[in-house]
Amino acid sequence: MLLAKLLSRVVRVGRLVMIDAHGKSHVFGDGAPGQPSATFRLHDRSLHRQILLNPKLRIGEAYMAGTLTIEDGTLYDFIDVLALNLDNFERDTLVGTLGGWLSRVTRGLQQYNPVGRAQKNVAHHYDLSGSLYDLFLDKDRQYSCAYFSNNNESLEEAQQSKKLHLAAKLLLQPGQKVLDIGSGWGGLGLYLAKTAKVDVTGVTLSQEQHGVSQARAKEEGLDDQVQFKLLDYREEDARYDRIVSVGMFEHVGAVHYREFFRKIRDLLVDDGVALLHTIGRMTPPGSTNVWLRKYIFPGGYTPALSETAAAIEREGLWITDVEVLRLHYADTLREWRRRFQANRDKVQALYDERFCRMWEFYLIGCEIAFRRLDQVVFQIQLSKKVDSVPMTRDYIGDWERAHMTG
C-alpha cells in the first residue's frame, strides 16, 4: 500500500497507527516515551489515494467529513505527530517537494487581494455569527494574540495586557488622532480612547464587526470620540498621529506589502508613529497551508520578517522597534480551544457537526504551528522620522505601569 509506505518513510518521531479502509493496521514512528501517539481510521478506500497525493488538504477534509476518525489518543495528538514529522515529509518525499514548489510558484495568485476581493475574503471568516465568537473569545472579543506576562493570567487578563502593551508602544497623548486598520469588534479602539483620551477611527471590511463596533461605541458613550468605517484602508485619506494594525496584515498578501506601507507613510503625520502586530514566520518566505487557505483564511499569508522589512525599507519608513512574541499565541489558542470544546454543543446548534470538526482542526493546527513549527508574532514599530521615538525602550514599561489597572 503506497500510503503506508509514504508514512513509514515520513513518521519517525512519536507513534502513529493507521487503520486503513480494509481494516488493516499499520504502525509508524519510534514510539519513544514522552512523544505523542495516536491511532486513526480511514473509512473510505478513495482516501488511500487522495491523502497520498495531497495530504495537507485531504487529511483535514477527511476529518471534517468524518471519513477519518481518531480511534485512540486525541485530534491534538494526531496533528502533533504530523507536525513533528513535517520536515521529513517536505524534504524526503516527491509529493512534499513538488507541493512546496507549486505553492511557492503560485503564492502571488493565492495572496492577490485587491479592494473588492479583499472584502469577500474577510467576509468568509469574520462575518460568521457573532454568537460563535462569544463562545470562545474573551468578553472584549479580542481575536488576536494575547500577551501573557505570567503563567497565572486568565485569557481576559492577558488580552488586557496586550492592549496595554500596544498602547504603550504608540506613545499616545490626549487629543491625538489614531487610525486602527482592521479594527475588529472595536475593543482596541475603545480601549485607546478611554485610556489615553485620543480620537480613534477604525476601518474594517467585515459588516458584522462594523455593526457591533458602532453599537459598542454608542453604548459606551464614546461615539463622539470613536468612529468605525466599513472601508478598505486603501480608501482612507485623512492624516493621523498614530496608526495601529492588529491581526490584519496576515490578510494583505505579500504582493501588496509595498502598497500597505506606502499607505501607512501617506496617512501618518511627519512625526507620527505606527505599530504593526501580525502573525509571522521565523523561516524565509513561504506559502499558506492549503487546507487553511481554502477553508479558514482565503487569501491569507503569514509573512517572514525579511520580506516585511524589505517592503518597509523601500517605502522609506524607519523601523524603530521590533518585538517577537513566540509562545504567547500558542497559549491564546489553547484557551480558545478549551472554551470552544466546552461550548461545542452550542456551536453545533449554530452550524453543524462538519463546522465543529473544521474549527477543531483549525484551532488545534494553529496552536501546534506555534508550538512545533515556525509561527510567531511580530510587533513592528514604525516612524517617518529618526527621532519620533525615544532612544531607549524605558518608555514602554513606564507607560504600562502608569496605566495598569487591577
PDB file of C-alpha atoms in Angstrom, residues 22 65 127 225 247 260 296 362:
ATOM      1  CA  HIS A  22      -9.703  -2.579   4.682  1.00  0.00           C
ATOM      2  CA  ALA A  65     -16.336  14.741   6.605  1.00  0.00           C
ATOM      3  CA  ASP A 127     -18.928  37.678   9.029  1.00  0.00           C
ATOM      4  CA  GLN A 225     -14.618  60.156  20.177  1.00  0.00           C
ATOM      5  CA  GLY A 247      -4.190  40.860  13.121  1.00  0.00           C
ATOM      6  CA  PHE A 260       0.320  48.710   2.544  1.00  0.00           C
ATOM      7  CA  ILE A 296     -10.452  29.313   7.059  1.00  0.00           C
ATOM      8  CA  TYR A 362      -8.197  24.872  12.669  1.00  0.00           C
TER       9      TYR A 362
END
